C-alpha atoms as one frame of an Amber mdcrd trajectory, in Angstrom:
protein
 105.514 120.073 100.688 105.795 118.787  97.141 103.787 115.616  97.800 101.329
 117.404 100.094 100.745 119.958  97.354 100.105 117.210  94.815  97.480 115.630
  97.092  95.766 118.999  97.570  95.868 119.545  93.811  94.202 116.158  93.284
  91.551 117.053  95.893  90.921 120.327  94.050  90.340 118.321  90.884  87.807
 116.167  92.707  86.042 119.302  93.886  85.859 120.666  90.330  84.616 117.414
  88.853  82.548 115.775  91.574  81.745 118.351  94.239  83.096 119.662  97.510
  81.819 116.781  99.648  83.838 114.238  97.655  86.975 116.380  98.020  86.473
 116.743 101.778  86.023 112.998 102.284  89.098 112.384 100.143  91.208 114.615
 102.398  89.722 112.988 105.508  90.645 109.513 104.278  94.135 110.596 103.247
  94.769 112.363 106.574  93.673 109.274 108.504  96.162 107.003 106.739  99.687
 106.236 107.831 101.930 105.040 105.024 101.255 107.822 102.512 101.777 110.602
 105.062 104.748 108.836 106.657 106.617 108.288 103.406 105.609 111.558 101.727
 108.560 113.481 103.186 111.200 110.817 102.542 113.673 111.336  99.665 112.924
 108.011  97.954 112.466 107.383  94.245 108.939 106.140  94.944 107.992 109.409
  96.590 109.555 111.571  93.882 107.413 109.657  91.393 104.422 109.859  93.753
 103.969 113.607  93.336 104.300 113.464  89.550 101.820 110.602  89.180  99.353
 112.302  91.530  99.500 115.513  89.494  99.183 113.489  86.287  96.160 111.647
  87.667  94.524 114.930  88.638  94.911 116.173  85.054  92.830 113.194  83.907
  89.916 113.932  86.226  86.803 115.223  84.443  86.372 118.987  84.497  83.186
 120.146  82.807  84.176 123.826  83.016  86.964 123.674  80.411  86.758 123.273
  76.607  87.428 119.886  75.009  90.715 121.068  73.510  92.017 122.041  76.972
  91.007 118.641  78.330  92.998 117.022  75.519  96.045 119.138  76.369  95.745
 118.112  80.008  95.603 114.456  79.025  98.710 114.867  76.884 100.546 116.616
  79.740  99.449 113.805  82.066 101.008 111.190  79.784 104.214 113.243  79.615
 104.474 113.458  83.416 103.759 109.747  83.866 106.330 108.759  81.254 109.017
 111.072  82.679 108.384 109.660  86.167 108.800 106.157  84.762 111.987 107.000
  82.870 113.655 108.695  85.837 112.240 107.088  88.978 110.179 103.898  88.505
 110.290 101.857  85.317 107.204  99.899  86.459 105.138 102.969  85.565 105.527
 101.926  81.928 102.602  99.536  82.452 100.475 102.357  83.816 101.432 104.655
  80.938 100.564 102.009  78.336  97.192 101.125  79.850  96.331 104.782  80.394
  97.248 105.642  76.805  95.132 102.799  75.424  92.193 103.886  77.562  92.470
 107.539  76.518  92.742 106.568  72.837  89.714 104.284  73.118  87.677 107.035
  74.794  88.725 109.612  72.198  90.352 111.862  74.778  93.707 111.912  72.943
  94.807 111.425  69.342  97.439 108.898  68.361  99.975 111.065  66.529  99.238
 114.598  67.751  99.003 113.593  71.418 100.199 110.080  72.330 103.257 109.861
  70.074 104.233 113.506  70.635 103.948 112.958  74.398 106.211 109.921  74.113
 108.865 111.821  72.158 108.864 114.744  74.601 109.032 112.383  77.588 111.955
 110.424  76.181 113.920 113.560  75.363 113.344 115.323  78.694 113.550 112.202
  80.876 116.716 110.794  79.313 118.431 114.189  79.307 117.814 114.518  83.036
 118.482 110.994  84.281 121.414 110.105  82.019 123.005 113.522  82.373 122.765
 113.737  86.161 123.220 110.078  87.154 126.191 109.593  84.833 127.979 112.388
  86.697 127.130 111.105  90.175 127.999 107.457  89.422 130.999 108.331  87.212
 129.787 106.017  84.458 128.851 107.261  80.999 126.215 106.673  79.803 124.082
 105.493  82.734 120.301 105.098  82.760 119.562 103.650  86.231 115.972 102.550
  85.623 116.953 100.772  82.414 119.712  98.933  84.287 117.182  97.998  86.965
 114.797  96.732  84.280 117.538  94.576  82.758 118.473  93.165  86.167 114.963
  92.505  87.444 113.050  91.545  84.300 115.408  90.555  81.493 117.886  88.719
  83.733 115.103  87.495  86.017 117.022  88.350  89.191 114.313  90.332  90.983
 113.948  87.486  93.491 117.342  88.457  94.939 115.559  91.394  96.579 113.261
  88.957  98.356 109.925  87.414  97.435 106.388  87.526  98.796 103.401  85.262
  98.096 100.897  86.283  95.407  98.311  87.349  97.989 100.712  89.782  99.717
  99.271  92.816  97.928  95.672  91.941  98.804  96.181  90.938 102.436  99.087
  93.187 103.426 100.113  96.027 101.102  96.715  97.413 100.079  95.116  97.155
 103.558  98.082  99.064 105.006  97.483 101.843 102.483  93.928 102.175 103.763
  93.600 101.468 107.479  89.899 102.234 107.865  88.122  98.856 107.435  84.624
 100.321 107.066  85.405 101.898 103.711  85.763  98.394 102.282  82.343  97.444
 103.666  80.464 100.697 103.028  82.137 103.261 100.777  83.466 100.985  98.021
  80.258  98.927  97.528  78.206 102.137  97.362  80.653 103.682  94.889  80.544
 100.613  92.650  76.745 100.847  92.456  76.899 104.328  90.949  76.706 104.965
  87.170  79.903 103.940  85.380  80.091 107.205  83.437  81.243 109.004  86.594
  83.969 106.555  87.541  87.629 107.611  87.247  89.822 106.357  84.466  92.199
 103.711  85.830  92.721 104.114  89.596  95.942 102.141  89.873  97.954 104.414
  92.131  97.356 105.222  95.785  95.790 108.706  95.461  93.506 107.611  92.649
  92.854 104.264  94.303  91.401 106.202  97.211  89.061 108.122  94.890  86.220
 105.600  94.902  86.187 105.704  98.709  85.263 109.400  99.212  82.864 109.064
  96.299  80.920 106.363  98.131  81.256 108.180 101.467  79.961 111.388  99.879
  76.960 109.534  98.473  76.090 108.222 101.947  76.714 111.579 103.640  74.497
 113.529 101.230  71.656 111.053 101.809  72.012 110.694 105.559  68.678 112.478
 106.161  66.776 110.290 103.690  67.830 106.801 104.718  68.509 105.110 108.032
  71.255 103.036 106.385  72.956 106.152 104.998  72.600 107.931 108.351  74.170
 105.105 110.354  76.827 104.358 107.718  77.975 107.969 107.361  78.398 108.303
 111.114  80.269 105.027 111.302  82.629 106.316 108.618  83.257 109.484 110.644
  84.065 107.566 113.828  86.150 104.940 112.018  88.159 107.704 110.313  88.883
 109.224 113.715  89.929 105.783 114.955  92.196 105.281 111.932  93.717 108.731
 112.506  94.401 107.848 116.155  95.893 104.490 115.172  98.149 106.133 112.594
  99.428 108.893 114.864  99.495 107.313 118.313 100.402 103.685 117.544 101.979
 103.277 114.103 103.970 106.524 114.168 105.676 105.779 117.524 106.252 102.188
 116.388 107.927 103.372 113.196 110.022 105.933 115.063 111.139 103.157 117.419
 112.354 101.153 114.419 115.316 103.523 113.993 117.496 103.075 117.089 120.598
 103.804 115.021 119.473 107.385 114.454 118.626 107.823 118.144 122.007 106.373
 119.152 124.001 108.739 116.932 121.990 111.770 118.055 122.531 110.789 121.701
 126.265 110.367 121.047 126.513 113.832 119.486 124.565 115.401 122.348 126.677
 113.781 125.057 129.934 114.684 123.296 128.837 118.323 122.954 128.281 118.483
 126.715 131.710 116.982 127.417 133.847 119.324 125.291 134.272 123.078 125.307
 135.371 123.531 121.693 132.864 122.671 118.955 135.806 121.854 116.665 136.869
 119.084 119.040 135.145 116.237 117.201 135.554 112.488 117.579 136.126 109.295
 115.635 133.099 106.981 115.596 132.625 103.374 114.526 129.126 102.529 113.280
 128.071  98.905 113.620 126.025  97.032 111.045 122.693  97.198 112.891 123.149
 100.910 113.575 123.695 101.591 109.874 120.558  99.628 109.003 118.332 101.446
 111.487 118.447 105.115 110.674 122.042 106.325 110.473 122.546 108.385 107.334
 124.971 111.079 106.252 122.290 113.655 107.055 122.842 112.905 110.756 126.637
 113.019 110.662 128.652 116.038 111.720 130.886 117.812 109.230 134.472 116.517
 108.861 135.498 120.158 109.202 134.412 119.980 112.849 136.814 117.118 113.507
 134.348 114.235 113.110 135.002 110.987 111.258 132.772 107.934 110.845 133.673
 104.380 109.896 131.413 101.466 108.983 134.010  98.926 107.867 132.708  95.360
 107.460 136.011  93.612 106.640 136.461  91.010 109.411 140.216  90.737 108.916
 140.684  94.484 109.215 138.454  94.594 112.292 140.686  92.036 113.994 143.636
  94.443 114.110 144.732  96.649 116.992 145.283  99.659 114.745 141.688  99.606
 113.517 139.968  99.816 116.906 142.600 102.061 118.469 141.497 105.014 116.325
 137.969 105.320 117.745 136.610 107.467 120.552 133.113 105.974 120.308 131.619
 102.785 118.922 127.944 101.963 118.391 127.318  98.227 118.728 124.395  95.901
 119.364 122.842  95.571 122.808 120.588  93.059 124.518 118.515  92.634 127.656
 121.394  90.482 128.881 123.886  92.937 130.378 126.795  90.581 129.633 125.926
  90.335 125.929 128.583  91.373 123.412 128.143  91.288 119.664 130.963  90.333
 117.283 132.257  93.893 116.983 132.448  94.459 120.718 134.049  91.039 121.190
 136.818  91.924 118.728 137.229  95.339 120.314 137.659  93.921 123.814 140.031
  91.244 122.571 142.458  93.449 120.627 142.331  96.398 123.065 142.462  94.530
 126.339 144.157  97.390 128.179 141.592 100.010 127.134 138.592 101.152 129.173
 135.185 101.643 127.585 132.126 103.130 129.239 128.559 102.422 128.129 127.091
 105.916 127.873 123.777 105.133 126.172 121.539 102.106 125.703 118.972 102.655
 122.966 115.739 100.695 122.916 113.994  99.630 119.726 110.594  98.339 118.685
 109.985  94.727 119.725 106.250  94.313 119.201 103.073  95.339 120.983 102.202
  94.651 124.619  98.644  94.128 125.797  98.417  95.427 129.347  95.957  93.684
 131.614  94.099  95.455 134.425  96.548  96.231 137.207  99.632  96.144 134.953
 101.727  99.306 135.038 102.036 101.257 131.792 105.441 102.275 130.495 104.799
 104.280 127.347 108.474 105.113 126.804 108.239 105.112 123.005 105.055 107.164
 122.965 106.454 109.680 125.443 109.690 110.049 123.486 107.867 110.811 120.240
 105.403 113.225 121.831 108.245 114.985 123.654 109.906 115.650 120.319 106.668
 116.875 118.722 105.162 118.881 121.574 107.587 118.966 124.467 107.292 117.464
 127.920 103.783 118.876 128.362 102.537 116.799 125.410 104.050 113.648 126.919
 102.440 114.392 130.292  99.091 115.017 128.605  99.385 111.634 126.898  99.911
 109.975 130.288  96.809 111.655 131.684  94.632 110.767 128.685  95.915 107.185
 128.662  95.208 106.686 132.359  91.724 108.213 132.063  90.715 106.226 128.987
  92.136 103.054 130.461  90.235 103.524 133.713  86.893 104.812 132.415  86.435
 103.156 129.025  88.698 100.107 128.799  88.376  98.729 132.336  92.119  98.703
 132.881  93.171  97.262 129.519  95.654  99.075 127.266  97.972  98.523 124.332
 101.463 100.000 124.136 104.689  99.451 122.283 107.059  96.812 123.556 110.683
  97.950 123.618 113.964  96.155 124.211 117.640  97.200 124.046 118.936  97.273
 120.481 122.105  99.382 120.488 124.583 100.855 122.924 127.149 103.618 122.679
 130.598 102.847 124.072 132.927 105.728 124.900 136.638 105.189 125.318 138.084
 106.423 128.600 141.486 107.849 127.763 144.116 108.719 130.333 144.732 112.446
 130.684
């Protein structure tokens, strides 16, 4: 709700400064994307900063209905929000704050001492009070400024490569295109926007919401002139259809694919459901071992049952400890890796079977995960397991059945038997210990 509200607030700013058509196209383009909407609800530092930077960017949009002094106050508040977001959540925002401050000073929209320096002092005081005060308590280390430690590690010590590296063109060929799936906006909306007078361009569109501003601006220009020019007429309609296609791609391909990337979460939920059916007392919990792959693919403390209900979870990685009888003997369930080969056993299951040779374990669940995309030729049977599972969660069994009907009709009438669906393969399995009564 917080990030959705910030996007709507930014759209309202576009409406005030550039007209309703620009705001509508902005919302259309945002709704047709995947990554922004997908990550907006996740409790990540990036997404906490996302809302603040979006609100700050909206405050910098031109609004010709307010006095100059109010515009200056908005710019100062924008710098405060950006700086606080950088201090608490993402230190990289310092570059954005510096460039934005220089731009605003050069354009005369803020004053050096009364606005820029005052904003910096307020930001430092508020940001450091919050992050040092709260994080020092949680991490039991006083004083602790997490983003400053990250800056020292990544920049000063030069160890950022330990997180992995990507080639210089990654942002242009991978990251930015994924933020904007609709390819026609690159060919139509952006070139048209760049041809418009520079006095109406936004300040420094470095972040995703503001990066998308030039796109609805160009689309609005084409839409408003669709009755005057054949090019504008054809282009505006192409943008409408391509936005619908991008929306369909985001919701019916990328969303199921992303959901299928978290078999660990599905495995733990299935374990809880099966255990609830097997016991009569809700306080009769179980002891669960969580394998490495399960922990990396969606298992979090938010999914775990309360210890007060008798549940305990273990994700020990010590190989020596996991070679002992006492370690494995404590568990009622284990979640380990699976494969298409029914005889496959990962290292954890191998140790379990070796040290508890007299115990019986039953495979209660096999959880599939995303393994790519399958192109179905005419005559090939469709599976659609991942799509059906997601739609069943969102809209019940009727939604999944409707998807099957639409898929079969579109495949038969429009695509001549061709189709694309998610490819799935076994990733995890849940083993339940069979104990003698």
